[in-house]
Amino acid sequence: MKKLFPKKREDDTPSTPKRLNRVELKEQHNESKAKIMNIIEKDFRASLTNPIVIIIILGIILLPSLYALINIYACWDPYENTGNVKFAIANEDLGSQYNGEVIDVGAKLVTSLKENDNFKWVFVSSDELRRGVHNGTYYAGIIIPQNFSESVVSITTGNPHSAELEYIVNQKTSPVGAKLTDAASKEVYNKLNAEIVSFIDVAALGKLGQLQEGLATGADKMEDGADQLSAGADKVASGADQLTNGANKVSSGSDQLASGAKTLSSGANELSIGSIKLANGADQVASGANKVADGTQQIATKSNEIYDIYSKIKQAIINGTNSSKLADDIDKLDKDTSNINSQIKQLYNDSSDLTNSALNLYTGAYNLSSDSANLAIGSNNLTHRTNSIVNQFDNVSNDISRLNQAIKNGEDPTKIKELLEKIDKEMTDTNKNINDLNEGAHLVADGSGSVATGANQLADGSQQLAQGSNQLASGASELSSGVHVLANGSIELASGAELLGYSSASALRNASDEIGFAADELSAVTDINQDAAGDYFFSPVKLKRHEEFPTNNYGSQVSPFYLVLSMWVGALITCVMFKTGTSIGTPYKPHEMYLGKLVMFNLMSILETTVTLLGVFILGLDVGNPLVFTFSCYFVAMVFMIIMYSLISVFGDVGKAVGILLLVFQISGSGGIYPVEIMNTLFGIIYPYLPMTHGINMVRESQLGLIWANYIPSFIFLLILGIVIIALSISLKQRWDKRTKFFDEKLEEADIFN
């Protein structure tokens, strides 16, 4: 594979220059100057002696001016020529009514648009509008729905809602056309909103008139009401005195009620305590009565057994049975008699206790229940009977003991018989008394149970009574406190009512005066002419536009961008069409070739700019400072030519690519048409360093309004940039000229590039 760059030869290595004296330096300078002039002379001779070359040069000179002027003229005033842009309107509004007046906002809009020539308004049906926008016949369209006016009038009803328009736009047809139709839709939107606001405000003005009349009438009625309220306040004051007297009486009665409730509560508590004691006593009596009843039952049972034994013994004796065979029975009879005698004595003691308890119960339950009195009497009788039985059983026991002794001693049967008869009589009486005692004891037990039940019920009732009386006492106390509060509140209420009456009357009079004043003020508004009010509400604010550096057309506004762009394009075309030259194979040094060819290229930039300037003045572009404008155009064109010439002279075809790349970035990044602030962040970064940025700034300032503070920094930037590029190019061409020549030759060998 061949190398792109030739090997470095020994003769390519620059030798160390020897020191030259002043004469030699002057001679060398004159020699370089002569060579540079020779290069210039050859270029001019070649350009002017060949007709074909002259034609090509003229074409190159004209091309940049055509590029600029055609674009400027095409954009001369595009926004004033929108009358041919088709914008469709489909009005389907059915109208509405307000206060007997027909409201048809859609029809008013159609009428106003027919008098408007900003766009080519086409009035069609909604279906035709949709088809036309879809196929590109119309750029955009607006459909006014059937309920549009009804929605507008809804502000006067209880269900207000916004009116809606349907805006349809074809974004594909033309990007600028879509933006223009957006402006048209906003114009329609603003017209409708203005009409609606005017309608609403005029309607509101009418309502204000009704309000003014209502306020005036209300002020008079409030004055009458204040008089009536004042009279009522006097009656309230009189009633307040009566209320105070009644409140004092209620307060005194509540104190008496609280005192009586406390006394009742105390008595109820004492009754509760007594009833509890009575219940306890009744329980004791019931327990004792049950115990006595159980004892009498046992004694009755035992007494019957003893009587059966006795009857057996008696029969045996009568029958003459051997007394020795009766010894065990007699001993048992004697023993049982002694035991039952002891039990009867114990029963006597128990019945005595029962009697005492019953008497105590009777004493405690006096005036509460007759059953307790009967219980006391029955218990006392039971005690006497028990005492009588005790005495009888003592006799029976003694007689049985004597009988037992007589039988054992074998005494006279007559005596034994007498004892048997005596015992028989005593046993019969005793058994009868014991049975009676048993029945009485059970009756007493039943009565004591009833008394105990009643006593317990009495205790429960007395406790409930005590609780109720305590609650009554507490409630009475609270009632007393509440009555005092009520009495005090009633007095304060009466005083407040009196004060409120007088204050309200005063407030009503003041309000009546204020409302009357407001009604007078409103009359100044509502008495104005409604037509004048409608005009005011249609446009309450007028925008006064003041332009800094005004221009007569849009072409003048965009001309700085297209003029400077044509200068860069002209430099690029010139440098592509003309050879920048190389010193290789010539008697010229690299810097001599660079400077000699630069003159021809700068002359071309001057000629191109001259033609462009002639076209500018012929078109009639706004030029604020013609002298500075002309100088700026020549200066920018020459700097751009230096940049393009230097790139291609030093780097060859690579320089052409760099020039085109710079053109691409500068079209968007120089801020010539769109503000750089709305562009991508990258363009915001490179914006201050692009040559076209400062070229456009110089031309714009000199053409549309000169501000030196903006002009001079851009001029200095381009001046320094031109000088630096010339110096760098001379230095680089010394080193890169041979490499650039070699690179271009290799491209020519490929035979695919011009």
PDB file of N, CA and C in Angstrom, residues 166-198:
ATOM      1  N   GLU A 166     -64.193  23.990  17.185  1.00  0.00           N
ATOM      2  CA  GLU A 166     -63.364  22.871  16.731  1.00  0.00           C
ATOM      3  C   GLU A 166     -62.411  23.400  15.663  1.00  0.00           C
ATOM      4  N   TYR A 167     -61.119  23.354  15.977  1.00  0.00           N
ATOM      5  CA  TYR A 167     -60.080  23.861  15.080  1.00  0.00           C
ATOM      6  C   TYR A 167     -59.342  22.660  14.473  1.00  0.00           C
ATOM      7  N   ILE A 168     -59.328  22.566  13.146  1.00  0.00           N
ATOM      8  CA  ILE A 168     -58.694  21.450  12.440  1.00  0.00           C
ATOM      9  C   ILE A 168     -57.606  22.028  11.549  1.00  0.00           C
ATOM     10  N   VAL A 169     -56.374  21.503  11.661  1.00  0.00           N
ATOM     11  CA  VAL A 169     -55.245  22.036  10.901  1.00  0.00           C
ATOM     12  C   VAL A 169     -54.471  20.872  10.290  1.00  0.00           C
ATOM     13  N   ASN A 170     -53.984  21.079   9.066  1.00  0.00           N
ATOM     14  CA  ASN A 170     -53.168  20.089   8.365  1.00  0.00           C
ATOM     15  C   ASN A 170     -51.706  20.486   8.541  1.00  0.00           C
ATOM     16  N   GLN A 171     -50.994  19.756   9.382  1.00  0.00           N
ATOM     17  CA  GLN A 171     -49.602  20.081   9.679  1.00  0.00           C
ATOM     18  C   GLN A 171     -48.672  19.671   8.538  1.00  0.00           C
ATOM     19  N   LYS A 172     -49.135  18.778   7.657  1.00  0.00           N
ATOM     20  CA  LYS A 172     -48.276  18.266   6.592  1.00  0.00           C
ATOM     21  C   LYS A 172     -48.138  19.247   5.434  1.00  0.00           C
ATOM     22  N   THR A 173     -49.153  19.999   5.147  1.00  0.00           N
ATOM     23  CA  THR A 173     -49.180  20.825   3.935  1.00  0.00           C
ATOM     24  C   THR A 173     -48.025  21.817   3.895  1.00  0.00           C
ATOM     25  N   SER A 174     -47.844  22.565   4.990  1.00  0.00           N
ATOM     26  CA  SER A 174     -46.766  23.561   5.041  1.00  0.00           C
ATOM     27  C   SER A 174     -46.510  23.916   6.499  1.00  0.00           C
ATOM     28  N   PRO A 175     -45.258  23.822   6.960  1.00  0.00           N
ATOM     29  CA  PRO A 175     -44.994  24.178   8.365  1.00  0.00           C
ATOM     30  C   PRO A 175     -45.298  25.641   8.661  1.00  0.00           C
ATOM     31  N   VAL A 176     -44.924  26.528   7.728  1.00  0.00           N
ATOM     32  CA  VAL A 176     -45.222  27.949   7.930  1.00  0.00           C
ATOM     33  C   VAL A 176     -46.713  28.201   7.775  1.00  0.00           C
ATOM     34  N   GLY A 177     -47.347  27.471   6.829  1.00  0.00           N
ATOM     35  CA  GLY A 177     -48.792  27.618   6.644  1.00  0.00           C
ATOM     36  C   GLY A 177     -49.541  27.250   7.910  1.00  0.00           C
ATOM     37  N   ALA A 178     -49.098  26.203   8.587  1.00  0.00           N
ATOM     38  CA  ALA A 178     -49.740  25.805   9.846  1.00  0.00           C
ATOM     39  C   ALA A 178     -49.613  26.901  10.888  1.00  0.00           C
ATOM     40  N   LYS A 179     -48.446  27.553  10.917  1.00  0.00           N
ATOM     41  CA  LYS A 179     -48.262  28.639  11.882  1.00  0.00           C
ATOM     42  C   LYS A 179     -49.139  29.842  11.529  1.00  0.00           C
ATOM     43  N   LEU A 180     -49.247  30.118  10.227  1.00  0.00           N
ATOM     44  CA  LEU A 180     -50.097  31.232   9.808  1.00  0.00           C
ATOM     45  C   LEU A 180     -51.555  30.968  10.161  1.00  0.00           C
ATOM     46  N   THR A 181     -52.006  29.729   9.934  1.00  0.00           N
ATOM     47  CA  THR A 181     -53.399  29.412  10.265  1.00  0.00           C
ATOM     48  C   THR A 181     -53.626  29.395  11.768  1.00  0.00           C
ATOM     49  N   ASP A 182     -52.574  29.094  12.521  1.00  0.00           N
ATOM     50  CA  ASP A 182     -52.695  29.226  13.982  1.00  0.00           C
ATOM     51  C   ASP A 182     -53.005  30.676  14.346  1.00  0.00           C
ATOM     52  N   ALA A 183     -52.323  31.593  13.661  1.00  0.00           N
ATOM     53  CA  ALA A 183     -52.596  33.013  13.890  1.00  0.00           C
ATOM     54  C   ALA A 183     -54.025  33.359  13.487  1.00  0.00           C
ATOM     55  N   ALA A 184     -54.496  32.760  12.381  1.00  0.00           N
ATOM     56  CA  ALA A 184     -55.872  33.015  11.950  1.00  0.00           C
ATOM     57  C   ALA A 184     -56.876  32.478  12.965  1.00  0.00           C
ATOM     58  N   SER A 185     -56.603  31.277  13.497  1.00  0.00           N
ATOM     59  CA  SER A 185     -57.518  30.701  14.493  1.00  0.00           C
ATOM     60  C   SER A 185     -57.557  31.570  15.744  1.00  0.00           C
ATOM     61  N   LYS A 186     -56.410  32.130  16.112  1.00  0.00           N
ATOM     62  CA  LYS A 186     -56.392  33.012  17.279  1.00  0.00           C
ATOM     63  C   LYS A 186     -57.174  34.294  17.005  1.00  0.00           C
ATOM     64  N   GLU A 187     -57.104  34.757  15.753  1.00  0.00           N
ATOM     65  CA  GLU A 187     -57.874  35.948  15.391  1.00  0.00           C
ATOM     66  C   GLU A 187     -59.371  35.681  15.532  1.00  0.00           C
ATOM     67  N   VAL A 188     -59.808  34.513  15.027  1.00  0.00           N
ATOM     68  CA  VAL A 188     -61.224  34.139  15.172  1.00  0.00           C
ATOM     69  C   VAL A 188     -61.575  33.993  16.649  1.00  0.00           C
ATOM     70  N   TYR A 189     -60.701  33.323  17.362  1.00  0.00           N
ATOM     71  CA  TYR A 189     -60.922  33.093  18.797  1.00  0.00           C
ATOM     72  C   TYR A 189     -61.048  34.425  19.547  1.00  0.00           C
ATOM     73  N   ASN A 190     -60.148  35.358  19.253  1.00  0.00           N
ATOM     74  CA  ASN A 190     -60.182  36.657  19.937  1.00  0.00           C
ATOM     75  C   ASN A 190     -61.438  37.448  19.583  1.00  0.00           C
ATOM     76  N   LYS A 191     -61.844  37.385  18.300  1.00  0.00           N
ATOM     77  CA  LYS A 191     -63.066  38.096  17.899  1.00  0.00           C
ATOM     78  C   LYS A 191     -64.272  37.553  18.660  1.00  0.00           C
ATOM     79  N   LEU A 192     -64.366  36.231  18.718  1.00  0.00           N
ATOM     80  CA  LEU A 192     -65.504  35.615  19.419  1.00  0.00           C
ATOM     81  C   LEU A 192     -65.475  35.948  20.903  1.00  0.00           C
ATOM     82  N   ASN A 193     -64.305  35.858  21.495  1.00  0.00           N
ATOM     83  CA  ASN A 193     -64.204  36.172  22.928  1.00  0.00           C
ATOM     84  C   ASN A 193     -64.586  37.619  23.198  1.00  0.00           C
ATOM     85  N   ALA A 194     -64.154  38.505  22.306  1.00  0.00           N
ATOM     86  CA  ALA A 194     -64.494  39.915  22.488  1.00  0.00           C
ATOM     87  C   ALA A 194     -66.003  40.125  22.402  1.00  0.00           C
ATOM     88  N   GLU A 195     -66.649  39.454  21.417  1.00  0.00           N
ATOM     89  CA  GLU A 195     -68.110  39.563  21.290  1.00  0.00           C
ATOM     90  C   GLU A 195     -68.809  39.020  22.537  1.00  0.00           C
ATOM     91  N   ILE A 196     -68.297  37.893  23.024  1.00  0.00           N
ATOM     92  CA  ILE A 196     -68.922  37.259  24.193  1.00  0.00           C
ATOM     93  C   ILE A 196     -68.756  38.135  25.429  1.00  0.00           C
ATOM     94  N   VAL A 197     -67.530  38.647  25.613  1.00  0.00           N
ATOM     95  CA  VAL A 197     -67.285  39.511  26.770  1.00  0.00           C
ATOM     96  C   VAL A 197     -68.160  40.752  26.700  1.00  0.00           C
ATOM     97  N   SER A 198     -68.296  41.305  25.499  1.00  0.00           N
ATOM     98  CA  SER A 198     -69.152  42.481  25.334  1.00  0.00           C
ATOM     99  C   SER A 198     -70.590  42.154  25.718  1.00  0.00           C
TER     100      SER A 198
END
